[in-house]
Short mmCIF file of C-alpha atoms in Angstrom, two decimals:
data_model
loop_
_atom_site.label_atom_id
_atom_site.label_comp_id
_atom_site.label_asym_id
_atom_site.label_seq_id
_atom_site.Cartn_x
_atom_site.Cartn_y
_atom_site.Cartn_z
CA MET A 1 -28.36 46.52 -82.86
CA ASP A 2 -24.75 44.64 -84.51
CA PHE A 3 -22.30 42.22 -81.76
CA SER A 4 -20.46 41.08 -84.36
CA LEU A 5 -16.66 41.18 -84.00
CA SER A 6 -14.81 42.67 -87.34
CA ASP A 7 -12.90 40.31 -89.10
CA GLU A 8 -9.71 42.37 -88.01
CA GLN A 9 -10.97 41.95 -84.01
CA LYS A 10 -11.64 37.78 -84.66
CA ALA A 11 -7.45 37.71 -86.12
CA ILE A 12 -5.80 39.43 -83.17
CA ARG A 13 -8.06 37.48 -80.68
CA ASP A 14 -7.38 33.85 -82.25
CA THR A 15 -3.64 35.25 -82.40
CA THR A 16 -3.56 35.68 -78.96
CA ARG A 17 -5.59 32.23 -77.87
CA ALA A 18 -3.18 30.26 -79.69
CA PHE A 19 -0.28 32.66 -78.21
CA ILE A 20 -2.00 31.85 -75.32
CA ASP A 21 -2.80 28.18 -75.75
CA LYS A 22 0.56 27.43 -77.37
CA ASP A 23 3.45 29.05 -75.63
CA VAL A 24 2.22 30.57 -72.26
CA ARG A 25 -0.62 27.20 -70.58
CA PRO A 26 2.05 24.49 -71.04
CA LEU A 27 3.71 26.22 -68.33
CA GLU A 28 1.08 25.83 -65.84
CA GLN A 29 2.22 22.29 -64.51
CA GLU A 30 5.99 23.79 -63.53
CA VAL A 31 4.42 26.95 -61.89
CA LEU A 32 2.10 24.62 -59.99
CA LEU A 33 4.95 22.52 -58.80
CA ARG A 34 7.51 24.96 -58.64
CA GLU A 35 4.86 27.15 -56.03
CA ARG A 36 4.10 23.63 -54.36
CA GLN A 37 7.58 23.82 -53.73
CA HIS A 38 7.32 27.72 -52.43
CA ARG A 39 9.53 29.16 -55.49
CA VAL A 40 8.83 31.83 -57.80
CA GLY A 41 6.34 30.52 -60.39
CA LEU A 42 7.87 31.46 -63.13
CA GLU A 43 11.01 34.51 -62.91
CA PRO A 44 11.09 38.10 -64.37
CA SER A 45 13.38 36.63 -67.15
CA GLU A 46 11.05 33.71 -68.21
CA LEU A 47 8.21 36.24 -68.34
CA ARG A 48 10.04 38.71 -70.24
CA GLU A 49 11.25 35.89 -72.84
CA LEU A 50 7.51 35.26 -73.55
CA GLN A 51 7.04 38.50 -74.08
CA LEU A 52 10.01 38.60 -76.79
CA LYS A 53 8.35 36.16 -78.48
CA ALA A 54 5.04 37.49 -78.86
CA LYS A 55 6.86 40.62 -80.07
CA LYS A 56 8.55 38.71 -83.02
CA PHE A 57 4.70 38.32 -84.37
CA GLY A 58 3.82 42.44 -83.94
CA PHE A 59 2.29 41.94 -80.44
CA TRP A 60 3.86 44.38 -78.55
CA GLY A 61 2.69 47.80 -76.74
CA ILE A 62 -1.01 46.96 -77.50
CA ALA A 63 -2.03 50.22 -75.62
CA SER A 64 1.08 52.78 -76.40
CA PRO A 65 0.36 54.87 -79.39
CA GLU A 66 1.51 53.78 -83.24
CA GLU A 67 4.48 56.40 -83.00
CA HIS A 68 5.75 55.25 -79.86
CA GLY A 69 5.81 51.56 -81.68
CA GLY A 70 3.17 50.40 -80.15
CA MET A 71 -0.25 48.98 -81.69
CA ASN A 72 -2.44 51.81 -80.19
CA LEU A 73 -5.71 49.34 -80.39
CA PRO A 74 -9.20 49.90 -79.36
CA ALA A 75 -10.48 49.37 -76.18
CA VAL A 76 -12.77 46.40 -77.08
CA THR A 77 -9.97 45.20 -79.28
CA GLN A 78 -7.36 44.81 -75.82
CA SER A 79 -10.62 43.48 -73.76
CA LEU A 80 -10.70 41.13 -76.14
CA ILE A 81 -7.00 39.90 -75.54
CA TRP A 82 -7.02 40.92 -72.00
CA THR A 83 -9.84 37.62 -72.06
CA GLU A 84 -7.99 35.83 -73.27
CA ILE A 85 -5.11 36.20 -70.74
CA GLY A 86 -7.41 35.68 -67.83
CA LYS A 87 -7.81 31.77 -69.69
CA THR A 88 -4.22 31.10 -67.69
CA PHE A 89 -3.39 31.64 -64.26
CA ILE A 90 0.39 32.94 -65.56
CA PRO A 91 1.05 36.23 -64.62
CA PHE A 92 1.65 37.11 -68.14
CA ARG A 93 0.81 40.25 -70.16
CA PHE A 94 2.47 41.57 -73.58
CA GLY A 95 5.45 43.75 -73.31
CA GLY A 96 5.40 47.12 -74.92
CA ASP A 97 2.81 48.95 -73.08
CA ALA A 98 4.33 51.94 -70.60
CA ASP A 99 1.53 53.55 -67.34
CA ILE A 100 -0.96 55.82 -69.44
CA LEU A 101 0.18 58.43 -67.07
CA LEU A 102 3.01 58.76 -68.94
CA ARG A 103 1.49 59.87 -72.09
CA HIS A 104 2.12 63.02 -70.18
CA THR A 105 5.56 63.63 -70.31
CA ASN A 106 7.64 66.49 -71.47
CA GLU A 107 9.98 65.21 -74.17
CA GLU A 108 12.90 65.36 -72.23
CA GLN A 109 10.89 62.77 -69.37
CA ALA A 110 9.30 60.62 -72.40
CA LYS A 111 13.06 59.77 -73.43
CA GLU A 112 14.49 58.77 -69.86
CA TYR A 113 10.85 57.29 -68.97
CA LEU A 114 8.28 56.54 -72.12
CA PHE A 115 10.47 55.48 -74.16
CA PRO A 116 12.48 52.90 -72.10
CA SER A 117 9.17 51.97 -70.34
CA ILE A 118 8.10 50.72 -74.06
CA GLU A 119 11.12 48.89 -74.75
CA GLY A 120 10.87 46.61 -71.74
CA GLU A 121 13.95 48.54 -70.38
CA ARG A 122 12.11 50.78 -67.23
CA ILE A 123 9.78 49.17 -64.82
CA SER A 124 7.13 51.53 -63.21
CA CYS A 125 4.61 51.61 -60.45
CA PHE A 126 2.00 54.02 -59.64
CA ALA A 127 1.84 55.09 -56.17
CA ILE A 128 -1.53 56.51 -54.54
CA THR A 129 -2.79 54.48 -52.01
CA GLU A 130 -1.61 54.86 -48.90
CA PRO A 131 -2.22 53.01 -44.92
CA GLY A 132 -4.85 55.51 -44.17
CA ALA A 133 -6.48 56.45 -48.01
CA GLY A 134 -7.57 53.42 -49.58
CA SER A 135 -10.97 53.57 -51.44
CA ASP A 136 -11.10 57.43 -49.96
CA ALA A 137 -7.84 58.99 -52.08
CA ALA A 138 -8.70 62.72 -51.54
CA ASN A 139 -7.26 61.77 -48.11
CA ILE A 140 -3.50 61.07 -48.58
CA ARG A 141 -0.79 62.25 -46.32
CA THR A 142 2.58 61.34 -48.46
CA SER A 143 3.91 65.28 -49.16
CA ALA A 144 6.68 67.33 -51.11
CA SER A 145 7.97 70.20 -50.33
CA LYS A 146 9.90 72.37 -52.67
CA VAL A 147 13.63 72.73 -51.21
CA ASP A 148 15.97 74.65 -52.97
CA ASP A 149 15.63 73.32 -56.76
CA HIS A 150 13.95 69.54 -55.34
CA TRP A 151 10.80 68.55 -54.15
CA VAL A 152 10.98 66.20 -51.20
CA ILE A 153 9.09 63.83 -50.73
CA ASN A 154 8.31 62.16 -47.58
CA GLY A 155 5.20 59.22 -46.78
CA GLU A 156 3.96 55.88 -47.30
CA LYS A 157 2.71 54.12 -50.07
CA THR A 158 0.81 50.57 -49.74
CA PHE A 159 -0.50 48.12 -51.80
CA ILE A 160 1.75 48.83 -54.95
CA THR A 161 1.46 46.85 -57.62
CA ASN A 162 4.66 46.34 -59.05
CA GLY A 163 6.48 48.31 -56.15
CA ASN A 164 9.38 45.63 -55.41
CA GLU A 165 9.92 45.17 -59.33
CA ALA A 166 10.48 49.07 -60.38
CA ASP A 167 12.84 51.08 -60.98
CA PHE A 168 10.46 54.03 -60.72
CA ALA A 169 7.26 55.08 -59.55
CA ILE A 170 4.42 57.59 -60.14
CA VAL A 171 4.17 58.93 -57.02
CA ILE A 172 1.19 61.34 -55.89
CA ALA A 173 1.88 63.50 -52.67
CA VAL A 174 0.58 67.07 -51.51
CA THR A 175 2.17 69.83 -52.54
CA ASP A 176 -0.21 72.82 -51.43
CA ARG A 177 -1.49 71.29 -48.04
CA GLU A 178 -4.05 73.90 -47.40
CA LYS A 179 -5.73 72.90 -51.36
CA GLY A 180 -5.96 69.62 -50.06
CA ALA A 181 -5.50 66.32 -51.66
CA ARG A 182 -7.86 66.98 -54.57
CA HIS A 183 -7.01 69.87 -55.90
CA GLY A 184 -3.22 70.61 -53.59
CA SER A 185 -1.98 67.04 -55.01
CA THR A 186 1.50 66.82 -57.83
CA ALA A 187 2.21 63.97 -60.08
CA PHE A 188 6.22 63.02 -59.63
CA LEU A 189 8.36 60.66 -61.26
CA VAL A 190 10.64 59.50 -58.47
CA ASP A 191 13.25 56.84 -59.83
CA ARG A 192 14.49 54.02 -56.69
CA ASP A 193 17.58 55.43 -56.58
CA MET A 194 17.14 58.89 -55.79
CA GLY A 195 16.39 57.09 -51.88
CA TRP A 196 12.73 55.31 -51.79
CA LYS A 197 12.70 51.43 -50.46
CA SER A 198 10.22 48.79 -50.91
CA GLU A 199 9.31 46.25 -48.70
CA PHE A 200 6.90 43.03 -49.80
CA ILE A 201 3.31 42.66 -48.67
CA ALA A 202 2.46 38.94 -48.09
CA THR A 203 -1.04 38.42 -49.04
CA MET A 204 -3.91 35.37 -50.09
CA GLY A 205 -2.67 34.97 -53.66
CA GLU A 206 0.64 34.44 -55.38
CA GLY A 207 3.08 36.97 -55.02
CA GLY A 208 2.32 40.09 -53.39
CA PRO A 209 2.61 44.20 -53.74
CA ALA A 210 5.20 46.20 -51.65
CA SER A 211 5.15 48.89 -49.30
CA LEU A 212 7.02 52.28 -50.17
CA ILE A 213 8.69 54.47 -48.07
CA PHE A 214 9.65 58.17 -49.19
CA ASP A 215 11.65 59.28 -46.25
CA ASN A 216 13.08 62.80 -47.44
CA VAL A 217 13.85 61.64 -50.51
CA ARG A 218 14.73 64.85 -52.71
CA VAL A 219 13.48 64.79 -56.02
CA PRO A 220 14.68 67.56 -59.13
CA ARG A 221 11.23 69.89 -60.34
CA ARG A 222 12.01 68.61 -63.58
CA ASN A 223 10.36 65.21 -62.65
CA VAL A 224 7.10 66.92 -61.79
CA LEU A 225 4.66 64.72 -64.48
CA GLY A 226 2.18 67.42 -65.24
CA GLU A 227 1.40 70.36 -63.92
CA VAL A 228 2.13 70.84 -60.09
CA GLY A 229 -1.76 70.42 -58.41
CA GLN A 230 -2.67 68.75 -61.32
CA GLY A 231 -2.18 64.77 -59.63
CA PHE A 232 -4.89 63.80 -58.13
CA ASP A 233 -6.97 64.71 -61.82
CA LEU A 234 -4.23 62.19 -63.46
CA ALA A 235 -4.56 59.64 -60.93
CA MET A 236 -8.30 59.24 -61.19
CA GLU A 237 -7.73 59.33 -65.08
CA TRP A 238 -5.39 55.99 -64.06
CA ILE A 239 -7.78 54.42 -62.08
CA GLY A 240 -10.36 54.82 -64.33
CA ARG A 241 -9.37 54.61 -67.43
CA GLY A 242 -8.15 51.11 -67.23
CA ARG A 243 -10.62 49.43 -65.00
CA TYR A 244 -12.36 47.57 -67.46
CA THR A 245 -9.71 44.97 -68.39
CA ILE A 246 -9.84 43.51 -64.59
CA PRO A 247 -13.45 42.07 -65.52
CA SER A 248 -12.05 40.94 -68.82
CA GLN A 249 -9.11 39.11 -67.26
CA ALA A 250 -12.13 37.62 -65.34
CA VAL A 251 -14.52 36.89 -68.04
CA GLY A 252 -11.58 34.94 -69.07
CA SER A 253 -11.08 33.03 -66.05
CA ALA A 254 -14.37 31.89 -65.69
CA GLU A 255 -14.86 30.97 -69.09
CA ARG A 256 -11.86 28.98 -68.78
CA ALA A 257 -12.50 27.64 -65.36
CA LEU A 258 -16.68 26.53 -66.82
CA GLN A 259 -14.98 24.84 -69.20
CA MET A 260 -13.14 22.77 -66.73
CA ALA A 261 -16.76 22.20 -65.03
CA ILE A 262 -18.33 21.10 -67.91
CA ASP A 263 -15.09 18.65 -69.36
CA HIS A 264 -15.69 16.64 -65.67
CA ALA A 265 -19.63 16.81 -65.43
CA ASN A 266 -18.74 15.01 -68.21
CA THR A 267 -16.20 12.30 -67.46
CA ARG A 268 -16.94 11.87 -63.56
CA GLU A 269 -18.65 9.00 -62.41
CA THR A 270 -20.40 8.59 -59.24
CA PHE A 271 -22.84 5.96 -58.23
CA GLY A 272 -23.12 4.93 -61.69
CA ARG A 273 -23.60 7.63 -63.27
CA LYS A 274 -21.93 10.78 -64.83
CA ILE A 275 -22.33 13.59 -62.15
CA GLY A 276 -23.63 15.76 -64.98
CA THR A 277 -26.80 14.38 -65.06
CA ASN A 278 -27.92 15.15 -61.45
CA GLN A 279 -29.95 18.84 -61.22
CA ALA A 280 -27.68 20.09 -58.70
CA ILE A 281 -24.31 20.00 -60.95
CA GLN A 282 -26.20 21.33 -64.40
CA TRP A 283 -28.16 24.06 -62.06
CA MET A 284 -24.77 25.87 -61.29
CA ILE A 285 -23.32 24.93 -64.76
CA ALA A 286 -26.19 27.06 -65.90
CA ASP A 287 -26.11 29.64 -63.38
CA SER A 288 -22.41 30.19 -63.83
CA GLU A 289 -22.77 30.06 -67.90
CA VAL A 290 -25.57 33.20 -67.07
CA GLU A 291 -23.36 35.34 -65.89
CA LEU A 292 -20.49 34.94 -68.08
CA GLU A 293 -22.16 35.65 -71.01
CA ALA A 294 -24.12 38.78 -68.94
CA ALA A 295 -20.66 40.43 -67.99
CA ARG A 296 -18.94 39.39 -71.22
CA LEU A 297 -21.19 42.02 -72.56
CA LEU A 298 -20.95 44.69 -69.81
CA VAL A 299 -17.38 44.29 -70.20
CA LEU A 300 -17.48 44.96 -73.93
CA ARG A 301 -20.14 48.05 -73.76
CA ALA A 302 -17.69 49.66 -70.75
CA ALA A 303 -14.89 49.15 -73.39
CA TRP A 304 -17.13 50.41 -76.36
CA THR A 305 -18.05 53.22 -74.67
CA ILE A 306 -14.21 54.58 -74.02
CA ASP A 307 -13.99 53.88 -77.96
CA GLN A 308 -16.79 55.92 -78.69
CA GLU A 309 -15.47 58.46 -76.59
CA ARG A 310 -17.43 59.11 -74.39
CA ASN A 311 -17.23 58.93 -70.37
CA PRO A 312 -16.74 55.44 -69.49
CA ARG A 313 -16.80 55.87 -65.46
CA HIS A 314 -20.42 54.27 -65.17
CA ALA A 315 -20.30 51.70 -67.81
CA SER A 316 -16.57 50.46 -66.31
CA SER A 317 -17.57 50.61 -62.70
CA ILE A 318 -20.67 48.70 -63.71
CA ALA A 319 -18.28 46.18 -65.64
CA LYS A 320 -16.18 46.46 -62.57
CA LEU A 321 -18.57 45.58 -60.26
CA TYR A 322 -20.31 42.56 -61.48
CA GLY A 323 -17.31 41.50 -63.41
CA ALA A 324 -15.61 40.53 -59.90
CA GLY A 325 -18.29 38.79 -58.56
CA MET A 326 -19.40 36.56 -61.32
CA VAL A 327 -16.14 35.07 -61.43
CA ASN A 328 -15.60 34.34 -57.84
CA ARG A 329 -18.94 32.74 -57.37
CA VAL A 330 -18.36 30.51 -60.81
CA ILE A 331 -14.96 29.54 -59.63
CA ASP A 332 -16.13 28.98 -56.26
CA ARG A 333 -19.42 26.40 -57.86
CA VAL A 334 -16.42 25.13 -60.58
CA LEU A 335 -14.51 24.08 -57.13
CA GLN A 336 -17.02 22.70 -55.46
CA ILE A 337 -18.13 20.15 -58.83
CA HIS A 338 -13.82 18.97 -59.12
CA GLY A 339 -14.94 17.84 -55.09
CA GLY A 340 -12.02 17.58 -52.99
CA MET A 341 -9.55 17.49 -56.42
CA GLY A 342 -10.53 20.91 -56.91
CA TYR A 343 -9.02 22.23 -53.21
CA THR A 344 -6.06 20.77 -53.95
CA ARG A 345 -3.02 22.92 -55.62
CA GLU A 346 -2.65 20.01 -58.64
CA LEU A 347 -5.66 22.20 -60.59
CA PRO A 348 -5.15 25.70 -60.91
CA LEU A 349 -8.89 25.98 -59.45
CA GLU A 350 -7.23 26.55 -55.55
CA ARG A 351 -4.93 29.21 -56.79
CA TRP A 352 -7.71 30.88 -58.81
CA TYR A 353 -9.81 30.86 -56.02
CA ARG A 354 -7.70 33.15 -53.77
CA SER A 355 -6.37 35.32 -57.10
CA VAL A 356 -9.63 36.24 -58.35
CA ARG A 357 -10.45 37.18 -54.92
CA VAL A 358 -8.66 40.98 -55.41
CA PHE A 359 -10.79 41.39 -58.28
CA ARG A 360 -13.28 42.57 -56.22
CA ILE A 361 -10.57 44.96 -54.22
CA LEU A 362 -8.25 46.45 -56.86
CA GLU A 363 -8.85 49.40 -58.82
CA GLY A 364 -11.91 50.42 -56.65
CA SER A 365 -13.84 47.82 -54.33
CA ASP A 366 -17.19 47.01 -54.83
CA GLU A 367 -18.70 48.91 -52.31
CA MET A 368 -16.79 51.75 -54.59
CA GLN A 369 -18.69 50.94 -57.53
CA ARG A 370 -21.75 50.98 -56.67
CA LEU A 371 -21.25 54.39 -54.51
CA ILE A 372 -20.04 55.50 -57.76
CA ILE A 373 -23.14 53.98 -59.87
CA SER A 374 -25.82 55.38 -57.86
CA ARG A 375 -24.07 58.74 -57.18
CA ASP A 376 -24.42 59.25 -61.21
CA LEU A 377 -28.29 57.82 -60.94
CA LEU A 378 -29.25 59.44 -57.40
CA ARG A 379 -27.94 62.92 -58.95
CA GLY A 380 -28.75 62.63 -62.51
CA TYR A 381 -25.35 62.52 -64.02
CA THR A 382 -26.47 59.20 -65.59
CA LYS A 383 -30.84 58.27 -66.55
CA LEU A 384 -31.55 54.64 -66.73
CA GLY A 385 -31.53 52.73 -70.69
CA ALA A 386 -29.42 56.29 -71.33
CA GLU A 387 -26.95 53.99 -73.93
CA LEU A 388 -30.91 52.99 -75.70
CA ALA A 389 -32.21 56.50 -75.67
#
């Protein structure tokens, strides 16, 4: 059993780390200042400038196929990159990646949607969640009906990431009510100028998702993504494929926060001695390290499963469930170790405390991960210790 990284993986990780340390993390104090003034932390143009700076040394499209100008990195390597990104609260991601569902575009659609997305000229969002269909995706009600040479979409989507910025959406809508959403849904490429509107949703974190409103939005038949009736399967591919990236970020955030706690415990004095000499502090640090390292291995195992072309659902659900809970517990302890200062907006801890909470909901809640894990075992889809069999 070899847990070592290849030289290439180390080089990519170290390059990512250097970029985050040199070009992204120095922006944190300015971002915190702007947010305390109720301003946008970083403008889209500033984030775009960072992406283009990274492009100059080859970091563009880490998940995109090489034939489309991307790096097409393995999942384990992508996980290492997301861990480094997670060490800053700046909402940065490397440019050049298109939604994985856009790989199902035909030649004409690729020219209009896939390639411009990889180049950063277009922004997409994925729209399946609805007010009455969150974890229960098979309960979606947004409909699409054939009218002449168009489909007409009606309904509402909610909690859509990038919904306020996107100029087109990948929309899952029911096209055959008799078959239901699971077997009668279709994916559509829907430009904003076709008529849908977005409304900002304020959350406890910075920024926010959107509600998308579709009121008789006419979509040409050529904008069907994949095949009619394939929409639910595509949606499950979208949800499952990238599930390991959230706990990858969680590992990075927890590692950075824990280092802050260690540094603080070794310098902060109360009652004439460093607070790191107190058993209460020591145990919080020890518990955090144990959980962090357990999450790291679970995440890398989930990513490795993808690279081995195995079904990643079970491993990814375990990594998502544990990693999301881990980072919330670690951030809470680290904030506690920093006392009143940790509660202020002078440090990133308060911001992380709010922002990582969504990890336990995003792309499948804790409860849904537990359902998947237990169902896999109870129905015999997965056997205990199968990885070592």
